[in-house]
XYZ file of C-alpha atoms in Angstrom:
349
model
C 114.177 32.625 36.627
C 111.905 32.633 39.654
C 108.942 30.339 40.149
C 106.675 33.329 39.708
C 108.224 34.084 36.319
C 107.902 30.466 35.222
C 104.254 30.394 36.287
C 103.587 33.647 34.412
C 105.241 32.302 31.260
C 103.167 29.114 31.445
C 99.998 31.128 31.942
C 100.783 33.351 28.971
C 101.524 30.279 26.864
C 98.186 28.724 27.814
C 96.389 31.967 27.034
C 98.105 32.124 23.653
C 97.182 28.542 22.814
C 93.583 29.124 23.920
C 93.300 32.268 21.809
C 94.738 30.449 18.812
C 92.450 27.426 19.171
C 89.402 29.646 19.629
C 90.262 31.313 16.343
C 90.409 27.937 14.630
C 86.928 27.160 15.943
C 85.027 30.385 15.313
C 86.970 31.366 12.185
C 87.373 27.895 10.740
C 88.720 27.830 7.192
C 86.080 28.026 4.483
C 86.251 27.092 0.807
C 84.813 28.845 -2.225
C 82.261 27.499 -4.681
C 84.859 26.674 -7.336
C 86.908 24.545 -4.962
C 83.788 22.712 -3.817
C 82.558 22.119 -7.363
C 85.967 20.653 -8.203
C 85.923 18.398 -5.138
C 82.379 17.145 -5.696
C 83.021 16.610 -9.408
C 86.138 14.556 -8.694
C 84.165 12.585 -6.102
C 81.506 11.811 -8.696
C 78.702 13.285 -6.594
C 77.936 16.426 -8.609
C 77.956 17.454 -12.272
C 78.138 21.212 -12.591
C 76.581 21.247 -16.039
C 73.467 19.618 -14.582
C 73.195 22.401 -11.998
C 73.816 25.108 -14.583
C 71.022 23.786 -16.827
C 68.385 23.888 -14.096
C 66.129 26.949 -13.765
C 66.988 28.570 -10.434
C 66.886 31.828 -8.593
C 69.623 33.356 -6.458
C 68.026 34.794 -3.355
C 69.219 36.723 -0.327
C 67.491 36.141 2.985
C 67.827 38.491 5.935
C 69.385 36.949 9.029
C 67.984 38.106 12.377
C 71.566 39.201 13.109
C 71.712 41.781 10.346
C 73.608 40.085 7.518
C 72.356 38.470 4.320
C 72.207 34.735 3.651
C 72.807 33.709 0.044
C 70.565 30.978 -1.290
C 69.584 29.171 -4.472
C 65.914 28.324 -4.984
C 64.955 25.553 -7.397
C 61.246 25.556 -8.100
C 59.668 22.180 -8.732
C 58.246 21.698 -12.264
C 54.839 21.182 -10.655
C 53.789 22.413 -7.241
C 53.134 19.328 -5.099
C 52.952 21.299 -1.867
C 56.288 20.185 -0.482
C 59.768 21.691 -0.165
C 63.166 20.926 1.347
C 65.831 23.153 2.890
C 69.397 21.887 2.393
C 71.850 22.827 5.153
C 75.532 22.296 4.346
C 78.421 21.389 6.627
C 81.197 23.523 8.060
C 83.893 24.966 5.750
C 81.879 24.378 2.571
C 79.026 26.241 0.894
C 75.574 25.524 -0.470
C 77.264 23.889 -3.473
C 78.193 20.858 -1.366
C 74.544 20.296 -0.445
C 73.333 20.263 -4.057
C 74.353 16.612 -4.481
C 71.400 15.755 -2.232
C 68.959 17.819 -4.274
C 68.127 15.219 -6.918
C 66.480 12.714 -4.594
C 64.038 15.422 -3.542
C 63.454 17.023 -6.934
C 62.449 13.722 -8.512
C 59.873 13.352 -5.745
C 58.329 16.740 -6.476
C 60.017 18.980 -3.887
C 60.900 22.637 -4.250
C 64.513 23.031 -3.068
C 66.189 25.846 -1.144
C 69.925 25.596 -0.470
C 71.674 28.388 1.415
C 75.061 29.387 2.816
C 75.743 29.474 6.534
C 76.973 32.653 8.162
C 80.528 33.560 6.907
C 80.373 30.730 4.363
C 79.972 31.028 0.619
C 78.164 34.223 -0.322
C 76.606 34.911 3.083
C 77.616 37.656 5.475
C 78.551 37.396 9.130
C 81.883 36.925 10.851
C 81.657 34.002 13.268
C 80.877 30.284 13.108
C 79.041 29.044 16.215
C 78.167 25.467 15.146
C 74.436 25.930 15.353
C 74.058 28.294 18.301
C 73.238 31.294 16.081
C 72.941 29.331 12.825
C 69.697 27.689 13.950
C 68.049 31.113 13.887
C 69.396 31.737 10.377
C 67.814 28.439 9.381
C 64.581 29.622 10.942
C 64.751 32.737 8.746
C 65.175 30.486 5.692
C 62.112 28.463 6.696
C 60.163 31.718 7.097
C 61.252 32.796 3.615
C 60.316 29.444 2.100
C 56.849 29.442 3.627
C 56.287 32.924 2.227
C 57.483 31.792 -1.183
C 55.644 28.468 -1.560
C 52.674 28.960 0.764
C 51.823 28.380 4.402
C 50.250 24.987 3.687
C 53.395 23.579 2.111
C 55.078 20.640 3.863
C 58.671 21.690 4.480
C 61.453 19.298 5.444
C 65.027 20.041 6.454
C 68.095 18.074 5.398
C 71.456 18.731 7.043
C 74.962 17.337 6.680
C 77.562 17.414 9.491
C 77.347 20.848 11.142
C 74.254 21.426 9.024
C 72.699 18.297 10.526
C 73.423 19.436 14.065
C 72.111 22.906 13.228
C 68.935 21.305 11.901
C 68.461 19.301 15.112
C 68.939 22.434 17.216
C 66.405 24.191 15.006
C 63.909 21.379 15.553
C 63.833 22.255 19.254
C 62.760 25.860 18.602
C 60.447 25.514 15.592
C 57.772 22.831 15.164
C 56.700 23.803 11.643
C 58.943 21.383 9.724
C 57.345 18.129 8.585
C 60.561 16.121 8.998
C 64.326 16.284 9.441
C 67.121 14.225 7.900
C 70.390 14.473 9.838
C 73.460 13.041 8.105
C 76.511 12.636 10.411
C 75.625 15.155 13.143
C 77.576 15.682 16.355
C 75.510 15.117 19.485
C 77.357 17.658 21.624
C 79.896 20.305 20.583
C 81.978 19.984 23.746
C 82.298 16.228 23.270
C 83.238 16.712 19.604
C 85.883 19.320 20.456
C 87.375 17.040 23.106
C 87.524 14.297 20.476
C 89.215 16.614 17.947
C 91.651 18.006 20.554
C 92.892 14.529 21.332
C 92.918 13.302 17.742
C 94.344 16.368 15.961
C 96.429 18.087 18.626
C 97.122 15.322 21.189
C 95.982 17.709 23.919
C 93.935 16.932 27.041
C 90.639 18.785 27.455
C 91.840 20.426 30.678
C 92.903 23.177 30.639
C 92.913 23.762 26.887
C 89.201 23.361 26.182
C 88.304 25.664 29.056
C 90.633 28.426 27.876
C 89.517 27.954 24.269
C 85.894 28.149 25.371
C 86.549 31.375 27.257
C 88.002 33.051 24.182
C 85.263 31.653 21.948
C 82.740 33.281 24.274
C 84.626 36.592 24.339
C 85.202 36.644 20.578
C 82.169 34.781 19.255
C 79.471 35.364 21.847
C 78.564 31.746 22.528
C 79.478 28.971 24.934
C 80.372 25.466 23.816
C 78.140 23.716 26.334
C 75.064 25.452 24.922
C 75.530 23.694 21.574
C 74.162 20.271 22.423
C 71.654 18.588 20.089
C 71.473 15.634 22.476
C 69.896 17.882 25.096
C 67.432 19.140 22.499
C 66.135 15.659 21.709
C 63.610 15.764 24.551
C 61.945 18.773 22.900
C 61.635 17.252 19.427
C 58.518 15.402 18.287
C 59.088 15.816 14.541
C 60.071 12.650 12.605
C 63.833 12.352 12.059
C 65.898 10.120 9.808
C 69.416 9.749 11.239
C 72.238 8.769 8.865
C 75.896 8.118 9.646
C 78.862 6.440 7.980
C 80.151 3.510 9.989
C 83.775 4.473 9.222
C 83.412 8.161 10.116
C 86.711 9.359 11.557
C 85.707 12.990 12.028
C 82.453 12.715 13.982
C 82.119 9.309 15.655
C 79.160 7.174 14.596
C 78.359 6.708 18.291
C 77.141 10.318 18.406
C 74.328 9.526 16.001
C 73.496 6.367 17.944
C 73.277 8.504 21.080
C 70.921 10.936 19.334
C 68.790 8.136 17.906
C 68.322 6.482 21.297
C 67.467 9.804 22.947
C 64.874 10.753 20.337
C 61.314 9.919 21.319
C 58.588 9.326 18.783
C 58.967 8.779 15.027
C 62.549 8.094 13.966
C 64.632 6.008 11.602
C 68.328 5.148 11.482
C 70.609 4.219 8.596
C 74.275 3.313 9.216
C 76.217 3.211 5.959
C 78.892 0.492 5.779
C 82.310 1.669 4.622
C 81.397 5.362 4.614
C 83.673 8.002 6.121
C 82.500 11.457 7.205
C 79.729 12.843 4.975
C 80.402 10.073 2.444
C 77.306 7.907 2.892
C 75.703 9.143 -0.334
C 78.918 8.721 -2.299
C 79.558 5.228 -0.916
C 76.225 3.805 -2.053
C 73.940 6.363 -3.732
C 71.255 3.816 -4.691
C 70.731 2.590 -1.146
C 70.897 6.145 0.209
C 68.188 7.236 -2.212
C 65.997 4.277 -1.292
C 66.352 4.864 2.450
C 65.368 8.513 2.062
C 62.531 7.551 -0.259
C 61.098 5.029 2.178
C 61.307 7.564 4.992
C 59.384 10.085 2.888
C 56.863 7.421 1.898
C 56.160 6.667 5.566
C 55.294 10.358 5.921
C 53.140 10.417 2.796
C 55.552 12.758 1.033
C 56.940 10.526 -1.723
C 55.712 9.807 -5.229
C 55.785 6.472 -7.040
C 59.452 7.178 -7.802
C 60.214 6.317 -4.190
C 60.495 2.670 -5.154
C 62.874 3.078 -8.089
C 65.855 1.601 -6.227
C 64.139 -1.297 -4.499
C 66.104 -3.816 -6.519
C 69.223 -2.881 -4.557
C 69.939 -5.263 -1.688
C 70.678 -3.847 1.766
C 71.499 -6.960 3.726
C 74.891 -5.544 4.741
C 73.413 -2.253 5.973
C 72.163 -1.262 9.380
C 68.719 0.287 8.907
C 66.268 0.698 11.747
C 62.732 2.019 11.373
C 60.975 2.611 14.677
C 57.358 1.535 14.319
C 54.591 0.380 16.582
C 55.322 -3.304 17.470
C 51.790 -4.213 16.435
C 51.922 -2.366 13.121
C 55.136 -2.836 11.164
C 53.930 -0.696 8.274
C 53.098 2.475 10.184
C 55.316 5.349 11.274
C 54.171 5.683 14.850
C 55.580 5.850 18.340
C 56.834 2.677 19.976
C 59.736 0.254 19.713
C 60.212 -2.575 17.260
C 61.937 -5.002 19.650
C 63.626 -7.234 17.087
C 65.115 -4.312 15.179
C 66.489 -2.576 18.262
C 67.929 -5.796 19.625
C 69.754 -6.293 16.337
C 70.991 -2.694 16.411
C 72.355 -3.001 19.928
C 74.088 -6.263 19.142
C 75.877 -4.837 16.132
C 76.559 -1.174 16.885
C 76.709 -0.601 20.613
C 79.531 1.928 21.250
C 82.677 0.283 22.510
C-alpha cells in the first residue's frame, strides 16, 4: 500500500469518526416521559400521583422554526403576578423539570414547563445546545406573557443544557425578572473537549474540528457560537448560579467561571456531595431555602420563603453578592469577605 493510499484511508477514517460523533451531538439519545417518571420516582424527587392530581393544561407553542413545542401549564391557585418557565436538560423531557415546580408553586408562581426541540412531545430534528433553543425559550416567554399578562414578573429556571439555554436567552431578551441556572456549561466547545477526553480518550485536534464541521453541515450551527460565558457581559438580570461540587459531567469550575464573569446582581450556591443535576436531590431543604432567599431579595417570595430556615448550611458554599455597605440589599458591588472565602475554597485547580 502506497503512502497516498494510507493517507486516504486515514482521512476517510477521520471523516467517519467525525460524522459519527456529530450524530451523537446533534441527535443525542432522548428518553420518554415514562422512563423519566420512573427515574425521578426511584430517585425520590417526584411523585407522579402528585402531578396527576394537579389541575394543568397541555399546551403547544409555535417555535419560530416551524415546529410545535409541547408544554404543561400549571395555573397558580391565586394570581400573584408572577410565573416561572422550567427548562429541562438534554436527553430528558419536561417531566424531569417538574421536581423543581413545588418550590415555586408554594410561593404563588404560575408554572410553565416545556419540551426542548426533538425532546418529549416537541417537534424538530436537531439538538443545538442552546443556539436555536434560546429562541424556542423566547417563544415560550411570549406565550406566557400573553397568558398571564404583560405586567407579570416572569423568571426562568434551567437545569444543565436548560440552564445554559436560559443564560443564552438572557443575552437576547431582557424581559425576565430573574434566572436560576443549575449546573450550566460555560462554553460548548470546552464541554465537548472535556467529554471527548473523558468518554472517548480522544484529543480535541483533529476530532473536535471534524465533528464541528459535520455538526454545522447537518445541524446548522457552530460549536463556538454556543458560549454562555461570552454572553455574560450582556446580562444585567439577577442570576442565581447552582452547581454540585461533585459534578462529573459538567465541571463545577464552569459555573464559577460564569459567576465571576457576571456583572451586577448574582448569587452562587455550591452543593456539597452533589453530582450532575443532583443538588436538589442531595439536600432539598437547603436547595429550597437558597432559592427562597434569592426570590425574597427580589421581592418575589411569600412568607413561605422562610420555612426551611431551621436547616443549617455551615458546610455549604453560598455567596450572595451585595453592596459592601448594605448586606441586606441585592445590589451591584462585591462583598469582600464572601468572595475571599469563595476563592480560598473553590478556586479551580
